[in-house]
Short mmCIF file of C-alpha atoms in Angstrom, two decimals:
data_model
loop_
_atom_site.label_atom_id
_atom_site.label_comp_id
_atom_site.label_asym_id
_atom_site.label_seq_id
_atom_site.Cartn_x
_atom_site.Cartn_y
_atom_site.Cartn_z
CA ARG W 1 24.59 10.19 -12.96
CA LEU W 2 22.43 6.38 -13.08
CA SER W 3 23.12 2.69 -14.33
CA LEU W 4 21.61 0.17 -15.29
CA HIS W 5 22.03 -2.40 -12.76
CA LEU W 6 21.29 -5.54 -14.41
CA GLY W 7 21.97 -8.62 -11.80
CA LYS W 8 18.29 -6.42 -9.44
CA THR W 9 16.71 -6.01 -13.24
CA GLU W 10 13.62 -7.94 -13.62
CA SER W 11 10.61 -7.64 -16.10
CA ILE W 12 7.45 -8.46 -16.55
CA LEU W 13 4.80 -9.00 -18.54
CA PHE W 14 0.71 -7.83 -18.21
CA TYR W 15 -1.87 -9.34 -19.75
CA PHE W 16 -5.13 -11.55 -19.49
CA LYS W 17 -5.11 -14.45 -17.80
CA GLN W 18 -6.47 -16.00 -20.32
CA ARG W 19 -3.64 -15.10 -22.76
CA LEU W 20 -0.81 -14.69 -20.22
CA LYS W 21 -2.02 -19.03 -19.90
CA PHE W 22 0.25 -19.07 -23.62
CA GLN W 23 2.57 -16.21 -22.78
CA SER W 24 3.93 -15.75 -19.76
CA THR W 25 7.35 -14.09 -19.91
CA LEU W 26 8.47 -11.10 -21.47
CA ASN W 27 12.62 -12.05 -23.42
CA VAL W 28 13.54 -8.72 -22.31
CA SER W 29 18.19 -8.55 -22.87
CA CYS W 30 19.59 -5.50 -22.11
CA ASN W 31 23.97 -4.92 -23.40
CA GLY W 32 24.00 -9.60 -23.76
CA HIS W 33 22.36 -9.20 -20.09
CA THR W 34 18.78 -11.47 -20.21
CA LEU W 35 16.80 -10.13 -17.49
CA ARG W 36 14.33 -11.91 -15.21
CA SER W 37 10.89 -12.47 -15.89
CA ASN W 38 8.49 -12.94 -12.51
CA SER W 39 5.39 -13.32 -12.52
CA SER W 40 5.07 -10.38 -9.88
CA VAL W 41 7.61 -7.08 -8.17
CA LYS W 42 7.74 -5.13 -6.08
CA TYR W 43 7.38 -1.14 -6.44
CA LEU W 44 7.61 1.31 -3.53
CA GLY W 45 6.60 -1.49 -1.75
CA ALA W 46 3.69 -2.67 -2.93
CA THR W 47 3.75 -6.26 -5.34
CA VAL W 48 2.41 -6.27 -8.21
CA ASP W 49 1.20 -9.58 -10.31
CA GLN W 50 1.34 -9.46 -13.58
CA ASN W 51 -2.60 -9.78 -13.68
CA LEU W 52 -2.41 -6.57 -11.13
CA THR W 53 -5.41 -9.21 -8.39
CA TYR W 54 -2.26 -7.92 -6.04
CA ASP W 55 -3.20 -11.70 -4.58
CA ALA W 56 -0.23 -11.61 -3.44
CA MET W 57 0.04 -8.12 -2.36
CA ALA W 58 -2.38 -10.12 0.49
CA ARG W 59 -1.38 -12.65 0.92
CA SER W 60 1.75 -11.44 1.67
CA ILE W 61 -0.10 -9.03 5.07
CA ILE W 62 -1.92 -11.90 5.80
CA LYS W 63 1.06 -13.97 6.43
CA LYS W 64 3.24 -11.21 7.92
CA SER W 65 0.13 -10.37 10.30
CA ASN W 66 -0.76 -13.28 11.73
CA PHE W 67 4.00 -14.08 12.24
CA ARG W 68 3.78 -10.99 13.88
CA LEU W 69 0.69 -12.01 16.12
CA LYS W 70 2.56 -14.76 16.53
CA PHE W 71 5.39 -12.57 18.49
CA LEU W 72 2.77 -10.51 19.69
CA TYR W 73 1.04 -13.38 21.73
CA ARG W 74 3.71 -14.66 22.86
CA LYS W 75 4.94 -11.42 24.89
CA ARG W 76 0.87 -10.37 25.86
CA GLU W 77 1.14 -11.28 29.98
CA PHE W 78 4.01 -8.69 29.67
CA LEU W 79 2.13 -6.00 28.27
CA ASN W 80 -1.23 -3.70 29.39
CA TYR W 81 -4.59 -2.79 26.71
CA HIS W 82 -2.72 0.99 25.88
CA THR W 83 0.71 -0.90 24.54
CA LYS W 84 -0.68 -4.52 23.11
CA ARG W 85 -3.59 -1.68 21.24
CA LEU W 86 0.19 1.06 20.13
CA LEU W 87 2.03 -2.72 18.96
CA ALA W 88 -1.28 -4.01 17.09
CA MET W 89 -1.42 -0.47 15.30
CA SER W 90 2.39 -0.30 14.82
CA LEU W 91 3.40 -3.68 13.95
CA VAL W 92 0.52 -4.87 12.00
CA GLN W 93 -2.14 -2.47 11.20
CA CYS W 94 0.20 -0.83 9.69
CA HIS W 95 1.18 -2.66 6.73
CA PHE W 96 -3.44 -2.99 5.86
CA ASP W 97 -3.01 0.23 5.47
CA TYR W 98 0.71 1.09 2.63
CA ALA W 99 -1.14 1.58 -0.33
CA SER W 100 -4.88 0.41 -0.26
CA PRO W 101 -6.85 2.21 -2.16
CA VAL W 102 -4.49 0.82 -5.33
CA TRP W 103 -4.58 -2.99 -4.22
CA PHE W 104 -7.45 -3.36 -1.97
CA TYR W 105 -10.50 -3.07 -4.15
CA SER W 106 -8.97 -5.86 -7.14
CA LEU W 107 -8.91 -8.53 -4.66
CA THR W 108 -11.04 -11.46 -4.36
CA GLN W 109 -14.18 -11.39 -1.58
CA ASP W 110 -12.32 -14.63 -0.02
CA LEU W 111 -9.20 -12.83 0.68
CA LYS W 112 -11.60 -9.10 1.30
CA ASN W 113 -12.99 -12.09 4.13
CA LYS W 114 -9.73 -13.58 4.62
CA LEU W 115 -7.72 -9.67 5.22
CA GLN W 116 -10.68 -9.01 7.63
CA VAL W 117 -10.32 -12.62 9.71
CA THR W 118 -7.56 -11.43 10.99
CA GLN W 119 -7.72 -8.08 12.09
CA ASN W 120 -10.52 -9.60 14.52
CA ARG W 121 -7.46 -12.00 14.86
CA LEU W 122 -5.48 -8.94 16.01
CA ILE W 123 -8.28 -7.69 17.64
CA ARG W 124 -8.79 -10.08 19.92
CA PHE W 125 -5.58 -9.92 20.79
CA VAL W 126 -5.98 -5.75 22.34
CA LEU W 127 -9.18 -6.75 24.20
CA ASP W 128 -8.32 -10.28 25.73
CA LEU W 129 -10.69 -11.72 24.14
CA ASP W 130 -11.46 -15.66 23.83
CA PRO W 131 -9.93 -17.35 20.40
CA ARG W 132 -13.77 -17.94 18.64
CA SER W 133 -15.44 -14.73 20.48
CA HIS W 134 -17.39 -13.06 17.76
CA ILE W 135 -16.51 -9.43 17.02
CA SER W 136 -19.32 -6.88 17.10
CA LYS W 137 -19.45 -3.52 16.47
CA ASP W 138 -18.82 -2.65 19.99
CA GLN W 139 -15.42 -3.76 19.90
CA PHE W 140 -14.52 -1.58 16.77
CA VAL W 141 -16.38 1.64 18.71
CA LYS W 142 -14.07 0.59 21.57
CA LEU W 143 -10.73 0.51 20.32
CA ASN W 144 -11.49 3.44 17.40
CA TRP W 145 -10.76 1.55 15.44
CA LEU W 146 -13.12 0.59 11.21
CA PRO W 147 -12.74 -2.57 9.48
CA VAL W 148 -10.78 -3.32 6.32
CA SER W 149 -13.02 -1.74 3.66
CA SER W 150 -14.64 1.30 5.90
CA ARG W 151 -10.97 1.99 6.71
CA VAL W 152 -9.58 1.93 3.12
CA ASP W 153 -12.22 3.63 1.92
CA GLN W 154 -11.10 6.70 4.82
CA ILE W 155 -7.88 7.10 3.27
CA THR W 156 -8.99 6.62 -0.45
CA LEU W 157 -11.83 9.27 0.85
CA SER W 158 -8.66 11.12 2.53
CA HIS W 159 -6.63 11.37 -0.15
CA VAL W 160 -9.36 12.95 -2.25
CA PHE W 161 -9.84 15.69 0.17
CA LYS W 162 -6.78 16.51 -0.36
CA ILE W 163 -6.66 16.61 -4.02
CA TYR W 164 -9.75 18.81 -3.65
CA SER W 165 -8.42 20.70 -0.80
CA ASP W 166 -5.51 21.51 -3.81
CA LYS W 167 -3.21 18.98 -1.23
CA ALA W 168 -1.55 16.30 -3.28
CA PRO W 169 0.71 17.02 -6.42
CA ASN W 170 -0.97 17.77 -9.96
CA TYR W 171 -0.54 14.61 -10.83
CA MET W 172 -3.51 13.10 -9.26
CA LYS W 173 -6.02 15.22 -9.45
CA GLU W 174 -5.21 14.73 -13.42
CA ASN W 175 -8.72 11.57 -13.18
CA PHE W 176 -10.21 13.91 -10.51
CA ILE W 177 -12.60 16.43 -12.99
CA PRO W 178 -14.94 18.22 -11.12
CA ALA W 179 -18.23 18.65 -12.96
CA CYS W 180 -19.42 21.45 -12.85
CA ASP W 181 -16.77 21.36 -15.30
CA VAL W 182 -17.80 18.68 -17.21
CA HIS W 183 -20.64 20.93 -18.46
CA ASN W 184 -24.45 23.06 -16.67
CA TYR W 185 -26.75 21.69 -17.67
CA PRO W 186 -29.81 21.29 -15.27
CA THR W 187 -29.33 17.90 -13.71
CA ARG W 188 -31.99 17.22 -11.65
CA PHE W 189 -29.53 16.71 -8.75
CA ARG W 190 -28.83 20.07 -9.30
CA VAL W 191 -32.37 22.19 -9.45
CA SER W 192 -33.11 20.07 -6.72
CA ALA W 193 -30.74 20.87 -4.10
CA GLN W 194 -30.59 25.25 -5.61
CA SER W 195 -34.31 23.78 -4.18
CA CYS W 196 -32.37 23.13 -0.95
CA SER W 197 -30.14 25.97 0.08
CA ASP W 198 -30.39 29.09 -1.35
CA LEU W 199 -27.24 29.99 -0.70
CA PHE W 200 -25.85 26.27 -2.88
CA SER W 201 -23.36 27.29 -5.39
CA ASP W 202 -21.38 24.08 -6.71
CA THR W 203 -22.33 20.52 -4.79
CA GLY W 204 -18.07 19.88 -5.17
CA ARG W 205 -18.71 17.29 -7.41
CA TYR W 206 -16.79 14.51 -9.08
CA SER W 207 -17.25 12.98 -12.82
CA ILE W 208 -17.27 9.67 -12.72
CA PRO W 209 -15.10 8.70 -15.48
CA LYS W 210 -16.46 6.09 -17.61
CA CYS W 211 -15.49 2.51 -17.29
CA LYS W 212 -16.08 -0.37 -17.12
CA GLY W 213 -15.38 -3.88 -15.04
CA PHE W 214 -11.24 -3.69 -14.81
CA GLY W 215 -11.57 0.07 -14.66
CA GLN W 216 -14.10 1.15 -11.71
CA LYS W 217 -11.29 -0.44 -9.31
CA THR W 218 -9.61 2.56 -10.48
CA PHE W 219 -8.53 4.52 -7.18
CA SER W 220 -9.85 7.42 -9.26
CA TYR W 221 -12.92 5.57 -10.08
CA LYS W 222 -13.93 4.44 -6.34
CA GLY W 223 -12.39 8.01 -5.38
CA CYS W 224 -14.79 9.61 -7.72
CA THR W 225 -17.69 7.95 -6.55
CA LEU W 226 -17.46 7.62 -2.82
CA TRP W 227 -17.06 11.25 -2.40
CA ASN W 228 -19.92 11.63 -4.35
CA ASP W 229 -21.63 10.26 -2.10
CA LEU W 230 -20.43 11.75 1.12
CA PRO W 231 -22.39 14.68 2.82
CA GLN W 232 -22.40 18.66 1.20
CA SER W 233 -21.39 19.49 4.70
CA ILE W 234 -18.47 17.63 4.66
CA ARG W 235 -17.09 18.20 0.95
CA ASP W 236 -17.21 21.93 1.22
CA SER W 237 -15.14 21.40 4.48
CA LYS W 238 -12.19 23.04 4.24
CA HIS W 239 -9.87 21.30 7.30
CA LEU W 240 -7.96 18.13 8.43
CA THR W 241 -10.95 17.97 10.79
CA SER W 242 -13.68 16.82 8.10
CA GLN W 243 -11.46 13.78 7.94
CA LEU W 244 -12.63 12.75 11.14
CA GLN W 245 -16.58 13.25 9.62
CA ILE W 246 -15.26 10.89 7.26
CA LYS W 247 -14.28 8.30 9.36
CA HIS W 248 -17.62 8.39 11.71
CA PHE W 249 -19.59 8.21 8.11
CA SER W 250 -17.26 5.42 6.56
#
């Protein structure tokens, strides 16, 4: 039997930013106890704000990463390259990855740039570079890392791959509808694909959800769009090794 702990229960009002100027709190009471109304709450480790912009989530990651990076810098004389890379991935990089397909696409470009700057500092620490040295593709290749945006795309595509391979929970498949189930019209893409391959049967593409504005920042829309842009050979792969191909493609 579950019971509600009123002392730990919070309420939050999700609305457009313009409307929240007039009413930003939600008055909810239970058994004579008024629940505390917050502008952001933590749910399964992710910080969710009223506008679903996830600004608080990104700022928390940046603050936490800089704090841990300062700690690692104080101990760097005792660490070799392998240990620094291992600690950077386990103590800092993991926060960039956690639930990133949910919150990253909703961020402003300014916060995305700040996340990339934080990752660049982490790379300088691992490779023992000058604090003002430029980070290029060579450094990412040496560490076998991806930039923040590309890493999020890879994680998103890995989830879609599991959905496509029936290795994901059913609730994740609700918004991923195969394009072949929507219609059977001979579109230009299908005609060109059939003419290029005698073995063509199904491209494995998903139907893009019809949405605008904020809806285009959701996992379902981004996942379908990124998946459809992958080469046919990767979409047809049935093994987890295709995730390595996804990383190379990213």
